[in-house]
């Protein structure tokens, strides 16, 4: 199962344009992938990884199967969504399903596109978005609090401990802060907020400033103010979705001219994907056979036996041993066969913790 990220924002901030660019730029081409039939608000994007091409070339394999992220373009939010206004309930239900929230904020001026705030102010947009999630989470916490309070009064020791966590989370939300901030402050409270209460605000998040072409060379005051105010709260990615969408239809030569004109360097979309990967604490390992080389995504700290289960449940059940070489060592050889001849491929048991870039061959018994 791929991890998912949801594009969240007010109406007319450029979410759909950003969604369309990401889909067209990194659209999966594997026909038998489970989500190859795309719904209007759901897309599958490849995670670019140059290591796959190196392995395919060395092993003379023609088919490359990258890892994926699910991308969901969630309906635009309005004030009062936490109380069911607009598409509030549907909106919040979709957010509950994603692993990472991408807050898309309007940082462009265009008199032809209605601005619900009547001014460009990404900070105010963010406050509206956060407040709606916080209000919904407060509703969840207060319901749980009422139940636990009765148990605590009956001297249930476990309920008393839970009550402390609930009160801490409630105080944080009432101060209009996301419960995700508990990750560093109080890991125990964060795990409770995420895994027991399933709070919307416990999800990791990223800010995307959807810039206008006029802002690419010279940033406006509201952009600088936004960065000053949010400090190091979350990654900030600056994207001009409109321009990037136009670039899709140009030749490579014309794209280079545009990049030079607007001083564009690394693709902002690759930055966005990297930020998502970091927030999810993901690493990637590789497997290959005569037909294909494939990337798999797992959480950092995953034992190899659990990684085997990612490929197929039987592989975890009947795991015997894994042959492992990390890509950083592998790339120094002509192919895997030569690496084995040099004694660089090692055997690892069930408790081995997979590292990013590991190339793994599983020995399975019955």
XYZ file of C-alpha atoms in Angstrom, residues 82-344:
263
model
C -15.932 21.698 11.168
C -19.662 22.305 11.652
C -20.596 20.828 8.284
C -20.621 24.028 6.201
C -19.993 23.603 2.474
C -18.550 20.142 1.885
C -17.251 20.129 5.449
C -18.011 16.546 6.462
C -16.780 15.123 3.156
C -13.734 17.380 3.301
C -12.772 16.260 6.792
C -13.411 12.582 6.000
C -10.948 12.773 3.102
C -8.297 14.393 5.307
C -8.692 11.591 7.828
C -7.634 9.111 5.127
C -4.341 10.760 4.129
C -0.896 10.365 5.700
C 0.406 13.880 4.971
C -1.486 17.168 4.625
C -0.237 19.587 1.961
C -1.656 23.027 2.751
C -1.882 24.886 -0.572
C -1.954 28.650 -0.007
C -2.608 31.426 -2.486
C 0.411 33.682 -3.024
C -0.528 35.080 -6.419
C -2.574 38.049 -7.593
C -5.048 37.543 -10.412
C -8.158 39.732 -10.794
C -9.713 37.074 -13.048
C -9.683 34.395 -10.303
C -11.994 35.151 -7.384
C -10.218 35.367 -4.042
C -12.491 34.345 -1.154
C -10.487 36.604 1.185
C -10.624 39.562 -1.258
C -6.870 39.940 -0.688
C -3.716 37.853 -0.958
C -2.880 36.672 2.553
C -1.481 33.116 2.881
C -1.176 33.562 6.655
C -4.897 34.219 7.070
C -5.713 31.302 4.761
C -3.558 29.029 6.887
C -5.237 30.218 10.085
C -8.663 29.381 8.618
C -7.545 25.924 7.496
C -5.884 25.064 10.789
C -8.763 26.393 12.862
C -11.293 24.163 11.109
C -9.144 21.070 11.766
C -8.524 22.128 15.358
C -12.239 22.692 16.034
C -13.088 19.245 14.687
C -10.366 17.665 16.815
C -11.567 19.523 19.899
C -14.981 17.978 19.339
C -13.350 14.514 19.228
C -11.248 15.169 22.358
C -14.160 16.549 24.373
C -16.339 13.517 23.597
C -13.559 11.170 24.738
C -12.860 13.365 27.746
C -16.429 13.078 29.013
C -16.283 9.265 28.860
C -12.846 8.992 30.476
C -13.741 11.500 33.210
C -16.481 9.197 34.491
C -14.039 6.287 34.670
C -11.397 8.413 36.382
C -13.894 9.437 39.059
C -14.524 5.727 39.641
C -10.788 5.441 40.446
C -9.695 3.588 37.293
C -5.926 4.133 37.294
C -5.620 3.721 33.514
C -8.382 6.283 32.988
C -6.525 8.770 35.176
C -3.423 8.480 32.986
C -5.527 8.849 29.853
C -7.208 11.883 31.358
C -3.839 13.625 31.711
C -3.082 13.033 28.035
C -6.508 14.276 26.971
C -6.215 17.440 29.011
C -2.762 18.157 27.594
C -4.009 17.703 24.029
C -7.120 19.780 24.734
C -5.042 22.662 26.126
C -2.799 22.563 23.052
C -5.746 22.630 20.645
C -7.433 25.436 22.589
C -4.270 27.496 22.111
C -4.872 26.942 18.348
C -1.850 24.703 17.827
C -1.671 21.486 15.814
C -1.316 18.301 17.889
C 1.462 17.218 15.485
C 3.715 19.564 17.470
C 3.555 17.026 20.318
C 5.817 14.725 18.271
C 8.917 16.392 19.722
C 7.449 17.848 22.912
C 5.701 14.727 24.221
C 5.981 11.575 22.018
C 3.623 9.600 24.276
C 0.870 12.200 23.965
C 1.481 12.404 20.220
C 1.113 8.640 19.743
C -2.125 8.773 21.712
C -3.437 11.684 19.609
C -2.527 9.926 16.378
C -3.255 6.257 16.990
C -6.032 6.354 19.604
C -7.895 9.556 18.763
C -7.041 9.695 15.034
C -6.810 13.479 15.209
C -6.651 15.433 11.961
C -4.076 17.805 13.430
C -1.776 14.911 14.368
C -0.873 14.370 10.721
C 2.446 15.765 9.435
C 2.018 18.741 7.134
C 3.738 20.854 4.480
C 3.049 24.378 3.268
C 2.942 25.070 -0.468
C 2.926 28.729 -1.481
C 1.348 28.850 -4.928
C 3.221 31.797 -6.385
C 2.403 34.067 -9.289
C 4.883 34.582 -12.099
C 5.345 38.157 -10.877
C 6.628 36.843 -7.536
C 9.263 34.438 -8.834
C 11.969 37.074 -9.208
C 10.916 39.453 -6.454
C 8.970 38.180 -3.472
C 6.110 40.205 -2.063
C 5.975 41.306 1.570
C 3.249 38.802 2.447
C 5.526 35.926 1.377
C 8.395 37.135 3.569
C 5.967 37.739 6.444
C 4.593 34.201 6.065
C 8.069 32.653 6.321
C 8.940 34.810 9.336
C 5.756 33.867 11.184
C 5.762 30.111 10.628
C 9.534 29.860 11.346
C 10.537 26.163 11.333
C 7.036 24.817 11.979
C 6.889 22.868 8.691
C 8.625 22.685 5.292
C 7.699 25.515 2.894
C 7.732 24.799 -0.850
C 7.292 27.639 -3.365
C 5.627 26.664 -6.623
C 4.148 28.580 -9.535
C 1.616 25.960 -10.615
C 0.385 28.002 -13.558
C 3.876 28.383 -15.024
C 4.781 24.748 -14.367
C 1.586 23.676 -16.126
C 2.550 25.758 -19.166
C 6.028 24.210 -19.190
C 4.540 20.751 -19.698
C 3.618 21.601 -23.284
C 7.028 23.051 -24.236
C 10.078 21.433 -25.815
C 13.169 20.755 -23.631
C 14.936 23.739 -25.266
C 12.025 26.082 -24.487
C 11.852 24.792 -20.915
C 15.523 25.670 -20.404
C 14.870 29.182 -21.712
C 12.001 29.614 -19.249
C 14.113 28.334 -16.355
C 16.841 30.821 -17.186
C 14.332 33.666 -17.534
C 12.727 32.979 -14.142
C 15.894 31.763 -12.392
C 14.359 28.321 -11.829
C 16.745 25.629 -10.635
C 15.686 22.326 -9.096
C 12.116 21.216 -9.755
C 9.892 22.362 -6.856
C 7.920 19.145 -7.274
C 10.970 17.022 -6.484
C 11.459 19.182 -3.390
C 7.835 18.542 -2.440
C 8.162 14.776 -2.872
C 11.406 14.761 -0.849
C 9.715 16.725 1.933
C 6.828 14.222 2.019
C 9.260 11.294 2.173
C 11.145 12.924 5.067
C 7.951 13.663 7.015
C 6.767 10.074 6.601
C 10.207 8.797 7.662
C 10.381 6.570 4.577
C 13.300 4.654 3.125
C 13.490 2.547 -0.040
C 14.905 -0.873 -0.816
C 15.203 -2.615 -4.173
C 14.590 -6.084 -5.588
C 15.095 -7.380 -9.101
C 14.822 -10.467 -11.283
C 15.349 -11.148 -14.977
C 12.274 -9.114 -15.933
C 12.119 -6.067 -13.663
C 13.796 -3.957 -10.983
C 11.430 -2.576 -8.358
C 11.527 -0.055 -5.510
C 9.669 -0.627 -2.236
C 8.863 1.973 0.427
C 8.979 1.182 4.131
C 9.295 3.092 7.384
C 12.806 3.666 8.692
C 13.663 1.049 11.329
C 11.782 -1.820 9.643
C 13.278 -5.340 10.134
C 13.994 -7.225 6.915
C 11.394 -9.898 7.714
C 8.692 -7.181 7.804
C 10.077 -5.686 4.595
C 9.697 -9.138 3.027
C 6.025 -9.072 4.023
C 5.680 -5.816 2.119
C 6.385 -7.794 -1.064
C 4.161 -10.769 -0.192
C 2.714 -12.040 3.094
C 4.146 -15.526 2.412
C 7.658 -14.044 2.198
C 7.375 -12.880 5.801
C 5.882 -16.198 6.915
C 8.498 -18.397 5.230
C 11.495 -16.037 5.483
C 14.839 -17.858 5.853
C 17.581 -15.328 5.175
C 18.255 -12.245 3.039
C 21.169 -11.540 0.727
C 21.927 -7.818 1.071
C 24.179 -5.212 -0.458
C 23.639 -1.472 -0.180
C 23.454 0.552 -3.381
C 26.424 2.723 -2.328
C 28.674 -0.356 -2.442
C 26.856 -2.021 -5.330
C 27.428 0.922 -7.692
C 31.191 0.274 -7.608
C 30.780 -3.087 -9.373
C 29.783 -4.141 -12.876
C 26.763 -6.005 -11.540
C 25.524 -8.071 -8.606
C 27.405 -11.161 -9.754
C 30.735 -9.355 -9.536
C 29.796 -7.962 -6.110
C 29.135 -11.527 -4.913
C 32.469 -12.714 -6.297
C 34.186 -9.971 -4.290
C 32.370 -11.048 -1.121
C 30.374 -7.817 -0.844
